């Protein structure tokens, strides 16, 4: 539409018919929005902006090709990370660019989490926790993980989406995104170390864990009271 207007087309119906996707559902409103005058100066500015966008698109294509060439040796790792909900190929490329694929450099997943700045800080006094803020770390990695977390939160029937909802209801969306980003980093560590794809725990993982914990506590109380329990006769 912009290119047509630059070339002199001013028929609003003709311009509106160039709409694509969901915009075609609002052709009448679009025709109204397209009414107006477009002088030489505006056309010149629009033409320059479109050329700038085309130049940027070409630069992005060149960078994408360079990234693809550099990531070719890590194709297996990329495919494995891509199995994590919320992590697409670009996210996987960014994760590998920041932490590599050799997890032996980190003694544990917690060390990686601390190094990246995704581990919650601990500030306790008299058994009271004052702050759970993360410390400064790798900002590029943090941004990627938070983006992946927000994407994972929009998916259905997954462990990560369930985790996001549980934390979001108590502490807000930002802290929930950081917490899920931390989980994604821990998952990525084990995936890269074991060279195995992501295993989905399911959306009801937390509910089942709470149920199992409650059953365990009840059984322990009964046993402490001297009551013999035959687990084979108990139906959950």
JSON list of C-alpha atoms in Angstrom, two decimals, residues 8-163:
[
{"chain": "A", "resi": 8, "resn": "UNK", "atom": "CA", "xyz": [0.57, 8.15, -6.91]},
{"chain": "A", "resi": 9, "resn": "UNK", "atom": "CA", "xyz": [-2.34, 5.78, -6.26]},
{"chain": "A", "resi": 10, "resn": "UNK", "atom": "CA", "xyz": [-4.97, 7.61, -4.18]},
{"chain": "A", "resi": 11, "resn": "UNK", "atom": "CA", "xyz": [-8.04, 5.40, -4.69]},
{"chain": "A", "resi": 12, "resn": "UNK", "atom": "CA", "xyz": [-8.82, 4.26, -1.12]},
{"chain": "A", "resi": 13, "resn": "UNK", "atom": "CA", "xyz": [-10.78, 1.19, -2.23]},
{"chain": "A", "resi": 14, "resn": "UNK", "atom": "CA", "xyz": [-7.96, 0.08, -4.50]},
{"chain": "A", "resi": 15, "resn": "UNK", "atom": "CA", "xyz": [-5.41, 0.63, -1.73]},
{"chain": "A", "resi": 16, "resn": "UNK", "atom": "CA", "xyz": [-7.54, -1.18, 0.87]},
{"chain": "A", "resi": 17, "resn": "UNK", "atom": "CA", "xyz": [-7.82, -4.24, -1.39]},
{"chain": "A", "resi": 18, "resn": "UNK", "atom": "CA", "xyz": [-4.04, -4.65, -1.05]},
{"chain": "A", "resi": 19, "resn": "UNK", "atom": "CA", "xyz": [-4.48, -5.53, 2.64]},
{"chain": "A", "resi": 20, "resn": "UNK", "atom": "CA", "xyz": [-3.49, -9.01, 3.78]},
{"chain": "A", "resi": 21, "resn": "UNK", "atom": "CA", "xyz": [-4.29, -11.29, 6.69]},
{"chain": "A", "resi": 22, "resn": "UNK", "atom": "CA", "xyz": [-6.53, -10.09, 9.52]},
{"chain": "A", "resi": 23, "resn": "UNK", "atom": "CA", "xyz": [-6.47, -6.56, 8.13]},
{"chain": "A", "resi": 24, "resn": "UNK", "atom": "CA", "xyz": [-8.88, -7.66, 5.39]},
{"chain": "A", "resi": 25, "resn": "UNK", "atom": "CA", "xyz": [-11.57, -8.01, 8.04]},
{"chain": "A", "resi": 26, "resn": "UNK", "atom": "CA", "xyz": [-11.54, -4.22, 8.48]},
{"chain": "A", "resi": 27, "resn": "UNK", "atom": "CA", "xyz": [-11.59, -2.97, 4.89]},
{"chain": "A", "resi": 28, "resn": "UNK", "atom": "CA", "xyz": [-14.23, -0.30, 5.57]},
{"chain": "A", "resi": 29, "resn": "UNK", "atom": "CA", "xyz": [-12.21, 1.18, 8.45]},
{"chain": "A", "resi": 30, "resn": "UNK", "atom": "CA", "xyz": [-9.07, 0.90, 6.36]},
{"chain": "A", "resi": 31, "resn": "UNK", "atom": "CA", "xyz": [-10.62, 2.90, 3.53]},
{"chain": "A", "resi": 32, "resn": "UNK", "atom": "CA", "xyz": [-11.45, 5.68, 5.98]},
{"chain": "A", "resi": 33, "resn": "UNK", "atom": "CA", "xyz": [-7.93, 5.64, 7.39]},
{"chain": "A", "resi": 34, "resn": "UNK", "atom": "CA", "xyz": [-6.42, 5.92, 3.91]},
{"chain": "A", "resi": 35, "resn": "UNK", "atom": "CA", "xyz": [-8.31, 9.09, 3.05]},
{"chain": "A", "resi": 36, "resn": "UNK", "atom": "CA", "xyz": [-6.10, 12.18, 3.03]},
{"chain": "A", "resi": 37, "resn": "UNK", "atom": "CA", "xyz": [-3.49, 14.07, 1.08]},
{"chain": "A", "resi": 38, "resn": "UNK", "atom": "CA", "xyz": [0.05, 12.89, 0.46]},
{"chain": "A", "resi": 39, "resn": "UNK", "atom": "CA", "xyz": [2.37, 15.54, -0.87]},
{"chain": "A", "resi": 40, "resn": "UNK", "atom": "CA", "xyz": [5.74, 15.30, -2.60]},
{"chain": "A", "resi": 41, "resn": "UNK", "atom": "CA", "xyz": [7.64, 15.69, 0.67]},
{"chain": "A", "resi": 42, "resn": "UNK", "atom": "CA", "xyz": [5.73, 12.87, 2.40]},
{"chain": "A", "resi": 43, "resn": "UNK", "atom": "CA", "xyz": [6.21, 10.57, -0.59]},
{"chain": "A", "resi": 44, "resn": "UNK", "atom": "CA", "xyz": [9.93, 11.30, -0.62]},
{"chain": "A", "resi": 45, "resn": "UNK", "atom": "CA", "xyz": [10.26, 10.54, 3.10]},
{"chain": "A", "resi": 46, "resn": "UNK", "atom": "CA", "xyz": [8.26, 7.31, 2.78]},
{"chain": "A", "resi": 47, "resn": "UNK", "atom": "CA", "xyz": [10.41, 6.23, -0.18]},
{"chain": "A", "resi": 48, "resn": "UNK", "atom": "CA", "xyz": [13.61, 6.83, 1.80]},
{"chain": "A", "resi": 49, "resn": "UNK", "atom": "CA", "xyz": [12.25, 4.90, 4.80]},
{"chain": "A", "resi": 50, "resn": "UNK", "atom": "CA", "xyz": [11.26, 1.93, 2.65]},
{"chain": "A", "resi": 51, "resn": "UNK", "atom": "CA", "xyz": [14.72, 1.85, 1.07]},
{"chain": "A", "resi": 52, "resn": "UNK", "atom": "CA", "xyz": [16.25, 1.94, 4.55]},
{"chain": "A", "resi": 53, "resn": "UNK", "atom": "CA", "xyz": [14.08, -1.00, 5.61]},
{"chain": "A", "resi": 54, "resn": "UNK", "atom": "CA", "xyz": [15.12, -2.94, 2.50]},
{"chain": "A", "resi": 55, "resn": "UNK", "atom": "CA", "xyz": [18.78, -2.27, 3.32]},
{"chain": "A", "resi": 56, "resn": "UNK", "atom": "CA", "xyz": [18.26, -3.50, 6.88]},
{"chain": "A", "resi": 57, "resn": "UNK", "atom": "CA", "xyz": [16.48, -6.62, 5.59]},
{"chain": "A", "resi": 58, "resn": "UNK", "atom": "CA", "xyz": [19.47, -7.41, 3.38]},
{"chain": "A", "resi": 59, "resn": "UNK", "atom": "CA", "xyz": [21.84, -6.93, 6.32]},
{"chain": "A", "resi": 60, "resn": "UNK", "atom": "CA", "xyz": [19.71, -9.24, 8.45]},
{"chain": "A", "resi": 61, "resn": "UNK", "atom": "CA", "xyz": [19.83, -11.91, 5.73]},
{"chain": "A", "resi": 62, "resn": "UNK", "atom": "CA", "xyz": [23.64, -11.67, 5.61]},
{"chain": "A", "resi": 63, "resn": "UNK", "atom": "CA", "xyz": [23.86, -11.95, 9.41]},
{"chain": "A", "resi": 64, "resn": "UNK", "atom": "CA", "xyz": [21.45, -14.90, 9.45]},
{"chain": "A", "resi": 65, "resn": "UNK", "atom": "CA", "xyz": [23.64, -16.69, 6.92]},
{"chain": "A", "resi": 66, "resn": "UNK", "atom": "CA", "xyz": [26.77, -15.98, 8.96]},
{"chain": "A", "resi": 67, "resn": "UNK", "atom": "CA", "xyz": [25.09, -17.23, 12.14]},
{"chain": "A", "resi": 68, "resn": "UNK", "atom": "CA", "xyz": [23.89, -20.38, 10.36]},
{"chain": "A", "resi": 69, "resn": "UNK", "atom": "CA", "xyz": [27.44, -21.08, 9.13]},
{"chain": "A", "resi": 70, "resn": "UNK", "atom": "CA", "xyz": [28.93, -20.59, 12.59]},
{"chain": "A", "resi": 71, "resn": "UNK", "atom": "CA", "xyz": [26.25, -22.72, 14.25]},
{"chain": "A", "resi": 72, "resn": "UNK", "atom": "CA", "xyz": [26.51, -25.63, 11.83]},
{"chain": "A", "resi": 73, "resn": "UNK", "atom": "CA", "xyz": [28.93, -27.60, 14.10]},
{"chain": "A", "resi": 74, "resn": "UNK", "atom": "CA", "xyz": [26.36, -27.36, 16.91]},
{"chain": "A", "resi": 75, "resn": "UNK", "atom": "CA", "xyz": [23.34, -28.60, 14.98]},
{"chain": "A", "resi": 76, "resn": "UNK", "atom": "CA", "xyz": [22.68, -31.52, 17.33]},
{"chain": "A", "resi": 77, "resn": "UNK", "atom": "CA", "xyz": [22.73, -29.26, 20.38]},
{"chain": "A", "resi": 78, "resn": "UNK", "atom": "CA", "xyz": [20.42, -26.76, 18.68]},
{"chain": "A", "resi": 79, "resn": "UNK", "atom": "CA", "xyz": [17.87, -29.46, 17.88]},
{"chain": "A", "resi": 80, "resn": "UNK", "atom": "CA", "xyz": [17.98, -30.71, 21.47]},
{"chain": "A", "resi": 81, "resn": "UNK", "atom": "CA", "xyz": [17.45, -27.25, 22.97]},
{"chain": "A", "resi": 82, "resn": "UNK", "atom": "CA", "xyz": [14.61, -26.65, 20.50]},
{"chain": "A", "resi": 83, "resn": "UNK", "atom": "CA", "xyz": [12.65, -29.40, 22.29]},
{"chain": "A", "resi": 84, "resn": "UNK", "atom": "CA", "xyz": [12.24, -27.16, 25.38]},
{"chain": "A", "resi": 85, "resn": "UNK", "atom": "CA", "xyz": [8.84, -25.37, 25.42]},
{"chain": "A", "resi": 86, "resn": "UNK", "atom": "CA", "xyz": [9.31, -21.68, 24.67]},
{"chain": "A", "resi": 87, "resn": "UNK", "atom": "CA", "xyz": [12.77, -22.13, 23.13]},
{"chain": "A", "resi": 88, "resn": "UNK", "atom": "CA", "xyz": [12.90, -21.68, 19.35]},
{"chain": "A", "resi": 89, "resn": "UNK", "atom": "CA", "xyz": [15.95, -22.01, 17.15]},
{"chain": "A", "resi": 90, "resn": "UNK", "atom": "CA", "xyz": [17.01, -18.37, 17.56]},
{"chain": "A", "resi": 91, "resn": "UNK", "atom": "CA", "xyz": [16.77, -18.68, 21.35]},
{"chain": "A", "resi": 92, "resn": "UNK", "atom": "CA", "xyz": [18.79, -21.90, 21.18]},
{"chain": "A", "resi": 93, "resn": "UNK", "atom": "CA", "xyz": [21.47, -20.16, 19.10]},
{"chain": "A", "resi": 94, "resn": "UNK", "atom": "CA", "xyz": [21.70, -17.35, 21.64]},
{"chain": "A", "resi": 95, "resn": "UNK", "atom": "CA", "xyz": [21.94, -19.79, 24.57]},
{"chain": "A", "resi": 96, "resn": "UNK", "atom": "CA", "xyz": [24.75, -21.73, 22.90]},
{"chain": "A", "resi": 97, "resn": "UNK", "atom": "CA", "xyz": [26.53, -18.50, 21.94]},
{"chain": "A", "resi": 98, "resn": "UNK", "atom": "CA", "xyz": [26.62, -17.49, 25.62]},
{"chain": "A", "resi": 99, "resn": "UNK", "atom": "CA", "xyz": [27.26, -20.78, 27.48]},
{"chain": "A", "resi": 100, "resn": "UNK", "atom": "CA", "xyz": [28.67, -23.08, 24.77]},
{"chain": "A", "resi": 101, "resn": "UNK", "atom": "CA", "xyz": [27.89, -26.80, 24.58]},
{"chain": "A", "resi": 102, "resn": "UNK", "atom": "CA", "xyz": [30.57, -28.17, 26.93]},
{"chain": "A", "resi": 103, "resn": "UNK", "atom": "CA", "xyz": [28.86, -28.27, 30.32]},
{"chain": "A", "resi": 104, "resn": "UNK", "atom": "CA", "xyz": [31.92, -29.78, 32.00]},
{"chain": "A", "resi": 105, "resn": "UNK", "atom": "CA", "xyz": [33.12, -26.20, 32.48]},
{"chain": "A", "resi": 106, "resn": "UNK", "atom": "CA", "xyz": [30.40, -25.80, 35.10]},
{"chain": "A", "resi": 107, "resn": "UNK", "atom": "CA", "xyz": [30.59, -28.09, 38.16]},
{"chain": "A", "resi": 108, "resn": "UNK", "atom": "CA", "xyz": [26.80, -28.13, 38.37]},
{"chain": "A", "resi": 109, "resn": "UNK", "atom": "CA", "xyz": [23.63, -26.57, 37.00]},
{"chain": "A", "resi": 110, "resn": "UNK", "atom": "CA", "xyz": [23.59, -24.29, 40.05]},
{"chain": "A", "resi": 111, "resn": "UNK", "atom": "CA", "xyz": [27.07, -22.97, 39.17]},
{"chain": "A", "resi": 112, "resn": "UNK", "atom": "CA", "xyz": [25.87, -22.14, 35.66]},
{"chain": "A", "resi": 113, "resn": "UNK", "atom": "CA", "xyz": [22.79, -20.46, 37.09]},
{"chain": "A", "resi": 114, "resn": "UNK", "atom": "CA", "xyz": [24.91, -18.37, 39.46]},
{"chain": "A", "resi": 115, "resn": "UNK", "atom": "CA", "xyz": [27.38, -17.42, 36.71]},
{"chain": "A", "resi": 116, "resn": "UNK", "atom": "CA", "xyz": [24.57, -16.31, 34.41]},
{"chain": "A", "resi": 117, "resn": "UNK", "atom": "CA", "xyz": [22.92, -14.19, 37.10]},
{"chain": "A", "resi": 118, "resn": "UNK", "atom": "CA", "xyz": [19.69, -16.20, 36.98]},
{"chain": "A", "resi": 119, "resn": "UNK", "atom": "CA", "xyz": [20.03, -17.69, 40.47]},
{"chain": "A", "resi": 120, "resn": "UNK", "atom": "CA", "xyz": [17.89, -15.93, 43.12]},
{"chain": "A", "resi": 121, "resn": "UNK", "atom": "CA", "xyz": [20.00, -14.07, 45.68]},
{"chain": "A", "resi": 122, "resn": "UNK", "atom": "CA", "xyz": [19.90, -14.92, 49.37]},
{"chain": "A", "resi": 123, "resn": "UNK", "atom": "CA", "xyz": [19.66, -12.22, 51.99]},
{"chain": "A", "resi": 124, "resn": "UNK", "atom": "CA", "xyz": [18.59, -13.75, 55.27]},
{"chain": "A", "resi": 125, "resn": "UNK", "atom": "CA", "xyz": [18.62, -12.45, 58.82]},
{"chain": "A", "resi": 126, "resn": "UNK", "atom": "CA", "xyz": [17.09, -14.14, 61.87]},
{"chain": "A", "resi": 127, "resn": "UNK", "atom": "CA", "xyz": [15.69, -16.82, 59.56]},
{"chain": "A", "resi": 128, "resn": "UNK", "atom": "CA", "xyz": [13.83, -14.18, 57.53]},
{"chain": "A", "resi": 129, "resn": "UNK", "atom": "CA", "xyz": [14.45, -13.93, 53.81]},
{"chain": "A", "resi": 130, "resn": "UNK", "atom": "CA", "xyz": [14.64, -10.26, 52.80]},
{"chain": "A", "resi": 131, "resn": "UNK", "atom": "CA", "xyz": [15.20, -10.41, 49.07]},
{"chain": "A", "resi": 132, "resn": "UNK", "atom": "CA", "xyz": [15.05, -12.88, 46.21]},
{"chain": "A", "resi": 133, "resn": "UNK", "atom": "CA", "xyz": [16.48, -10.65, 43.52]},
{"chain": "A", "resi": 134, "resn": "UNK", "atom": "CA", "xyz": [18.93, -12.12, 41.03]},
{"chain": "A", "resi": 135, "resn": "UNK", "atom": "CA", "xyz": [22.41, -10.66, 40.87]},
{"chain": "A", "resi": 136, "resn": "UNK", "atom": "CA", "xyz": [23.98, -9.06, 37.82]},
{"chain": "A", "resi": 137, "resn": "UNK", "atom": "CA", "xyz": [25.21, -11.59, 35.31]},
{"chain": "A", "resi": 138, "resn": "UNK", "atom": "CA", "xyz": [25.10, -12.23, 31.58]},
{"chain": "A", "resi": 139, "resn": "UNK", "atom": "CA", "xyz": [22.47, -9.74, 30.43]},
{"chain": "A", "resi": 140, "resn": "UNK", "atom": "CA", "xyz": [22.22, -11.19, 26.89]},
{"chain": "A", "resi": 141, "resn": "UNK", "atom": "CA", "xyz": [21.54, -14.67, 28.24]},
{"chain": "A", "resi": 142, "resn": "UNK", "atom": "CA", "xyz": [19.11, -13.34, 30.83]},
{"chain": "A", "resi": 143, "resn": "UNK", "atom": "CA", "xyz": [17.10, -11.50, 28.16]},
{"chain": "A", "resi": 144, "resn": "UNK", "atom": "CA", "xyz": [16.92, -14.63, 25.99]},
{"chain": "A", "resi": 145, "resn": "UNK", "atom": "CA", "xyz": [15.80, -16.81, 28.90]},
{"chain": "A", "resi": 146, "resn": "UNK", "atom": "CA", "xyz": [13.10, -14.37, 29.99]},
{"chain": "A", "resi": 147, "resn": "UNK", "atom": "CA", "xyz": [11.81, -14.14, 26.41]},
{"chain": "A", "resi": 148, "resn": "UNK", "atom": "CA", "xyz": [11.72, -17.94, 26.22]},
{"chain": "A", "resi": 149, "resn": "UNK", "atom": "CA", "xyz": [9.91, -18.07, 29.57]},
{"chain": "A", "resi": 150, "resn": "UNK", "atom": "CA", "xyz": [7.17, -15.71, 28.41]},
{"chain": "A", "resi": 151, "resn": "UNK", "atom": "CA", "xyz": [6.76, -17.80, 25.26]},
{"chain": "A", "resi": 152, "resn": "UNK", "atom": "CA", "xyz": [6.58, -20.99, 27.33]},
{"chain": "A", "resi": 153, "resn": "UNK", "atom": "CA", "xyz": [3.91, -19.39, 29.54]},
{"chain": "A", "resi": 154, "resn": "UNK", "atom": "CA", "xyz": [1.60, -19.08, 26.53]},
{"chain": "A", "resi": 155, "resn": "UNK", "atom": "CA", "xyz": [1.71, -22.80, 25.79]},
{"chain": "A", "resi": 156, "resn": "UNK", "atom": "CA", "xyz": [-0.83, -25.25, 27.19]},
{"chain": "A", "resi": 157, "resn": "UNK", "atom": "CA", "xyz": [-0.46, -28.39, 29.28]},
{"chain": "A", "resi": 158, "resn": "UNK", "atom": "CA", "xyz": [3.24, -27.99, 30.04]},
{"chain": "A", "resi": 159, "resn": "UNK", "atom": "CA", "xyz": [5.26, -28.00, 33.25]},
{"chain": "A", "resi": 160, "resn": "UNK", "atom": "CA", "xyz": [6.82, -24.59, 32.52]},
{"chain": "A", "resi": 161, "resn": "UNK", "atom": "CA", "xyz": [3.47, -22.93, 31.80]},
{"chain": "A", "resi": 162, "resn": "UNK", "atom": "CA", "xyz": [2.10, -24.36, 35.04]},
{"chain": "A", "resi": 163, "resn": "UNK", "atom": "CA", "xyz": [5.13, -23.10, 36.94]}
]
